[in-house]
Tab-separated table of N, CA and C in Angstrom:
chain	number	residue	atom	x	y	z
A	83	ARG	N	128.138	54.462	200.300
A	83	ARG	CA	127.069	53.498	200.167
A	83	ARG	C	126.589	53.140	201.555
A	84	GLY	N	125.275	53.122	201.725
A	84	GLY	CA	124.697	52.786	203.015
A	84	GLY	C	124.619	51.284	203.219
A	85	VAL	N	124.937	50.837	204.402
A	85	VAL	CA	124.816	49.419	204.757
A	85	VAL	C	123.443	49.162	205.348
A	86	ALA	N	122.976	50.083	206.185
A	86	ALA	CA	121.666	49.953	206.814
A	86	ALA	C	121.169	51.337	207.182
A	87	ALA	N	119.853	51.485	207.182
A	87	ALA	CA	119.252	52.759	207.587
A	87	ALA	C	117.893	52.471	208.190
A	88	VAL	N	117.557	53.221	209.215
A	88	VAL	CA	116.237	53.142	209.826
A	88	VAL	C	115.394	54.233	209.189
A	89	PRO	N	114.202	53.901	208.677
A	89	PRO	CA	113.360	54.954	208.099
A	89	PRO	C	113.074	56.045	209.129
A	90	LEU	N	112.969	57.280	208.659
A	90	LEU	CA	112.686	58.402	209.554
A	90	LEU	C	111.384	58.143	210.297
A	91	CYS	N	111.364	58.472	211.570
A	91	CYS	CA	110.157	58.282	212.365
A	91	CYS	C	110.176	59.245	213.545
A	92	CYS	N	109.017	59.431	214.152
A	92	CYS	CA	108.892	60.286	215.334
A	92	CYS	C	108.946	59.404	216.566
A	93	SER	N	110.127	58.970	216.915
A	93	SER	CA	110.294	58.064	218.043
A	93	SER	C	111.581	58.397	218.773
A	94	ASP	N	111.581	58.181	220.077
A	94	ASP	CA	112.791	58.410	220.866
A	94	ASP	C	113.825	57.321	220.641
A	95	SER	N	113.385	56.176	220.149
A	95	SER	CA	114.282	55.037	220.016
A	95	SER	C	113.978	54.277	218.735
A	96	VAL	N	115.007	53.983	217.978
A	96	VAL	CA	114.867	53.172	216.770
A	96	VAL	C	115.917	52.072	216.818
A	97	SER	N	115.658	51.001	216.082
A	97	SER	CA	116.575	49.871	216.125
A	97	SER	C	116.710	49.253	214.740
A	98	ILE	N	117.895	48.767	214.461
A	98	ILE	CA	118.136	48.028	213.221
A	98	ILE	C	119.292	47.064	213.468
A	99	ASP	N	119.195	45.893	212.874
A	99	ASP	CA	120.275	44.905	212.949
A	99	ASP	C	120.925	44.793	211.580
A	100	CYS	N	122.225	44.661	211.556
A	100	CYS	CA	122.916	44.434	210.292
A	100	CYS	C	124.227	43.699	210.565
A	101	TRP	N	124.706	42.997	209.553
A	101	TRP	CA	125.978	42.281	209.634
A	101	TRP	C	127.035	43.116	208.948
A	102	LEU	N	128.149	43.301	209.623
A	102	LEU	CA	129.254	44.059	209.061
A	102	LEU	C	130.395	43.113	208.744
A	103	GLU	N	131.079	43.383	207.652
A	103	GLU	CA	132.196	42.545	207.225
A	103	GLU	C	133.436	42.837	208.053
A	104	PRO	N	134.131	41.784	208.510
A	104	PRO	CA	135.368	42.015	209.273
A	104	PRO	C	136.443	42.671	208.405
A	105	GLY	N	137.270	43.489	209.045
A	105	GLY	CA	138.383	44.123	208.341
A	105	GLY	C	138.001	45.379	207.573
A	106	ARG	N	136.736	45.775	207.588
A	106	ARG	CA	136.304	46.980	206.878
A	106	ARG	C	136.002	48.082	207.881
A	107	ARG	N	135.990	49.313	207.422
A	107	ARG	CA	135.666	50.458	208.267
A	107	ARG	C	134.249	50.921	207.960
A	108	TYR	N	133.549	51.303	209.009
A	108	TYR	CA	132.174	51.774	208.875
A	108	TYR	C	132.033	53.081	209.631
A	109	LEU	N	131.048	53.871	209.224
A	109	LEU	CA	130.801	55.161	209.838
A	109	LEU	C	129.331	55.213	210.245
A	110	LEU	N	129.071	55.401	211.527
A	110	LEU	CA	127.717	55.561	212.043
A	110	LEU	C	127.408	57.054	212.073
A	111	VAL	N	126.366	57.444	211.346
A	111	VAL	CA	125.983	58.853	211.301
A	111	VAL	C	124.534	58.967	211.770
A	112	PRO	N	124.313	59.360	213.028
A	112	PRO	CA	122.940	59.577	213.486
A	112	PRO	C	122.353	60.799	212.778
A	113	LEU	N	121.197	60.645	212.169
A	113	LEU	CA	120.566	61.739	211.431
A	113	LEU	C	119.294	62.175	212.140
A	114	SER	N	119.050	63.481	212.152
A	114	SER	CA	117.858	64.023	212.790
A	114	SER	C	117.453	65.307	212.085
A	115	LEU	N	116.148	65.572	212.075
A	115	LEU	CA	115.652	66.817	211.510
A	115	LEU	C	115.476	67.893	212.574
A	116	HIS	N	115.748	67.575	213.825
A	116	HIS	CA	115.588	68.534	214.910
A	116	HIS	C	116.799	69.463	214.972
A	117	MET	N	116.536	70.742	215.013
A	117	MET	CA	117.599	71.736	215.042
A	117	MET	C	117.832	72.216	216.473
A	118	GLY	N	119.082	72.485	216.803
A	118	GLY	CA	119.401	73.159	218.037
A	118	GLY	C	119.631	72.290	219.247
A	119	SER	N	119.063	71.114	219.286
A	119	SER	CA	119.254	70.270	220.464
A	119	SER	C	120.243	69.155	220.153
A	120	ALA	N	120.867	68.656	221.206
A	120	ALA	CA	121.841	67.575	221.033
A	120	ALA	C	121.123	66.296	220.611
A	121	LEU	N	121.798	65.506	219.820
A	121	LEU	CA	121.259	64.221	219.379
A	121	LEU	C	122.036	63.129	220.095
A	122	ASN	N	121.360	62.393	220.948
A	122	ASN	CA	122.004	61.279	221.648
A	122	ASN	C	121.829	60.015	220.834
A	123	ALA	N	122.881	59.243	220.724
A	123	ALA	CA	122.830	57.993	219.968
A	123	ALA	C	123.511	56.892	220.769
A	124	THR	N	122.939	55.718	220.707
A	124	THR	CA	123.521	54.548	221.345
A	124	THR	C	123.674	53.477	220.285
A	125	ALA	N	124.832	52.900	220.205
A	125	ALA	CA	125.083	51.815	219.255
A	125	ALA	C	125.569	50.598	220.030
A	126	VAL	N	125.097	49.450	219.640
A	126	VAL	CA	125.525	48.198	220.259
A	126	VAL	C	126.186	47.367	219.172
A	127	CYS	N	127.364	46.866	219.483
A	127	CYS	CA	128.106	46.041	218.527
A	127	CYS	C	128.516	44.752	219.225
A	128	MET	N	128.164	43.635	218.627
A	128	MET	CA	128.573	42.339	219.179
A	128	MET	C	129.558	41.692	218.209
A	129	SER	N	130.688	41.268	218.748
A	129	SER	CA	131.722	40.691	217.901
A	129	SER	C	132.582	39.733	218.708
A	130	ASN	N	133.133	38.745	218.039
A	130	ASN	CA	134.091	37.844	218.656
A	130	ASN	C	135.493	38.448	218.649
A	131	ASN	N	135.671	39.527	217.893
A	131	ASN	CA	136.971	40.181	217.753
A	131	ASN	C	136.915	41.585	218.360
A	132	HIS	N	138.088	42.192	218.515
A	132	HIS	CA	138.168	43.559	219.014
A	132	HIS	C	137.542	44.508	217.993
A	133	VAL	N	136.816	45.489	218.507
A	133	VAL	CA	136.208	46.519	217.674
A	133	VAL	C	136.662	47.867	218.203
A	134	ARG	N	137.158	48.713	217.318
A	134	ARG	CA	137.609	50.044	217.722
A	134	ARG	C	136.546	51.059	217.325
A	135	VAL	N	136.135	51.863	218.283
A	135	VAL	CA	135.126	52.890	218.054
A	135	VAL	C	135.723	54.222	218.457
A	136	ARG	N	135.505	55.236	217.627
A	136	ARG	CA	135.987	56.570	217.981
A	136	ARG	C	135.024	57.624	217.449
A	137	GLU	N	135.005	58.751	218.115
A	137	GLU	CA	134.151	59.862	217.709
A	137	GLU	C	134.874	60.682	216.657
A	138	ARG	N	134.113	61.160	215.668
A	138	ARG	CA	134.694	61.981	214.609
A	138	ARG	C	133.826	63.196	214.356
A	139	GLN	N	134.438	64.287	213.970
A	139	GLN	CA	133.713	65.458	213.498
A	139	GLN	C	133.471	65.267	212.005
A	140	LEU	N	132.254	65.512	211.561
A	140	LEU	CA	131.918	65.316	210.148
A	140	LEU	C	131.684	66.656	209.476
A	141	ASN	N	132.217	66.791	208.269
A	141	ASN	CA	131.962	68.029	207.535
A	141	ASN	C	130.629	67.916	206.787
A	142	ARG	N	130.187	69.016	206.243
A	142	ARG	CA	128.881	69.106	205.586
A	142	ARG	C	128.741	68.097	204.437
A	143	ASP	N	129.790	67.873	203.671
A	143	ASP	CA	129.710	66.934	202.540
A	143	ASP	C	129.474	65.503	203.011
A	144	VAL	N	130.102	65.104	204.112
A	144	VAL	CA	129.912	63.753	204.648
A	144	VAL	C	128.480	63.581	205.149
A	145	VAL	N	127.956	64.588	205.832
A	145	VAL	CA	126.582	64.519	206.325
A	145	VAL	C	125.605	64.484	205.156
A	146	ARG	N	125.855	65.277	204.133
A	146	ARG	CA	124.999	65.266	202.931
A	146	ARG	C	125.030	63.887	202.272
A	147	ALA	N	126.205	63.284	202.190
A	147	ALA	CA	126.316	61.940	201.609
A	147	ALA	C	125.580	60.915	202.473
A	148	ALA	N	125.598	61.089	203.796
A	148	ALA	CA	124.871	60.178	204.686
A	148	ALA	C	123.368	60.299	204.470
A	149	TRP	N	122.856	61.529	204.310
A	149	TRP	CA	121.427	61.707	204.026
A	149	TRP	C	121.066	61.055	202.695
A	150	ALA	N	121.918	61.207	201.684
A	150	ALA	CA	121.648	60.600	200.374
A	150	ALA	C	121.665	59.079	200.473
A	151	ALA	N	122.629	58.516	201.205
A	151	ALA	CA	122.700	57.061	201.382
A	151	ALA	C	121.475	56.549	202.131
A	152	CYS	N	121.010	57.307	203.117
A	152	CYS	CA	119.806	56.931	203.861
A	152	CYS	C	118.603	56.896	202.926
A	153	ALA	N	118.444	57.916	202.088
A	153	ALA	CA	117.320	57.955	201.143
A	153	ALA	C	117.386	56.786	200.167
A	154	ARG	N	118.578	56.495	199.635
A	154	ARG	CA	118.716	55.368	198.690
A	154	ARG	C	118.439	54.034	199.367
A	155	THR	N	118.844	53.882	200.627
A	155	THR	CA	118.640	52.630	201.352
A	155	THR	C	117.167	52.438	201.710
A	156	CYS	N	116.476	53.532	202.075
A	156	CYS	CA	115.067	53.445	202.470
A	156	CYS	C	114.123	53.423	201.269
A	157	ASP	N	114.561	53.896	200.116
A	157	ASP	CA	113.734	53.920	198.903
A	157	ASP	C	114.532	53.302	197.762
A	158	ILE	N	114.615	51.985	197.773
A	158	ILE	CA	115.445	51.270	196.791
A	158	ILE	C	114.964	51.503	195.365
A	159	GLN	N	113.643	51.513	195.155
A	159	GLN	CA	113.081	51.636	193.809
A	159	GLN	C	113.342	53.006	193.198
A	160	GLY	N	113.107	54.064	193.954
A	160	GLY	CA	113.314	55.410	193.439
A	160	GLY	C	112.267	55.790	192.405
A	161	VAL	N	112.353	57.041	191.918
A	161	VAL	CA	111.417	57.572	190.932
A	161	VAL	C	112.210	58.317	189.868
A	162	GLN	N	111.922	58.042	188.601
A	162	GLN	CA	112.555	58.784	187.509
A	162	GLN	C	111.966	60.184	187.445
A	163	PHE	N	112.811	61.200	187.366
A	163	PHE	CA	112.349	62.581	187.283
A	163	PHE	C	113.313	63.371	186.420
A	164	HIS	N	112.881	63.784	185.255
A	164	HIS	CA	113.689	64.579	184.329
A	164	HIS	C	115.062	63.960	184.080
A	165	GLY	N	115.098	62.663	183.852
A	165	GLY	CA	116.336	61.975	183.523
A	165	GLY	C	117.206	61.591	184.710
A	166	ALA	N	116.754	61.876	185.920
A	166	ALA	CA	117.512	61.526	187.116
A	166	ALA	C	116.689	60.571	187.972
A	167	MET	N	117.360	59.758	188.763
A	167	MET	CA	116.679	58.866	189.696
A	167	MET	C	116.634	59.543	191.062
A	168	LEU	N	115.420	59.790	191.565
A	168	LEU	CA	115.244	60.406	192.873
A	168	LEU	C	114.880	59.337	193.897
A	169	HIS	N	115.540	59.352	195.023
A	169	HIS	CA	115.230	58.460	196.141
A	169	HIS	C	114.752	59.347	197.280
A	170	MET	N	113.578	59.024	197.799
A	170	MET	CA	112.988	59.874	198.826
A	170	MET	C	112.800	59.102	200.121
A	171	GLY	N	113.411	59.593	201.186
A	171	GLY	CA	113.205	59.001	202.496
A	171	GLY	C	111.856	59.460	203.032
A	172	ARG	N	110.996	58.521	203.309
A	172	ARG	CA	109.673	58.855	203.829
A	172	ARG	C	109.613	58.540	205.315
A	173	ALA	N	108.932	59.393	206.052
A	173	ALA	CA	108.801	59.185	207.484
A	173	ALA	C	107.824	58.055	207.760
A	174	ASN	N	108.135	57.260	208.781
A	174	ASN	CA	107.258	56.213	209.250
A	174	ASN	C	106.239	56.853	210.187
A	175	THR	N	104.955	56.767	209.858
A	175	THR	CA	103.928	57.432	210.663
A	175	THR	C	103.275	56.487	211.660
A	176	ASP	N	103.821	55.293	211.833
A	176	ASP	CA	103.249	54.320	212.753
A	176	ASP	C	103.522	54.643	214.212
A	177	SER	N	104.466	55.532	214.500
A	177	SER	CA	104.816	55.811	215.894
A	177	SER	C	104.059	56.982	216.438
């Protein structure tokens, strides 16, 4: 389940604020449609308590689940299609 997602956009920098519950684990998955080049990501976390951050290798299923969570978070309403609910992440064209 996605906690927060930034809609897809053509920008070098995106930002989102969210509150995370203490004592829970979260996974930051930077998503990009660009192939072949490295994806740089910067995350800022402010807390009164210690926060542990570590890098992880993600398998294809985890990345697929992250894309699905992003689509559901960015398109809450969804569209009924042949008995299934489709959520479509749309690119922000304002940038």
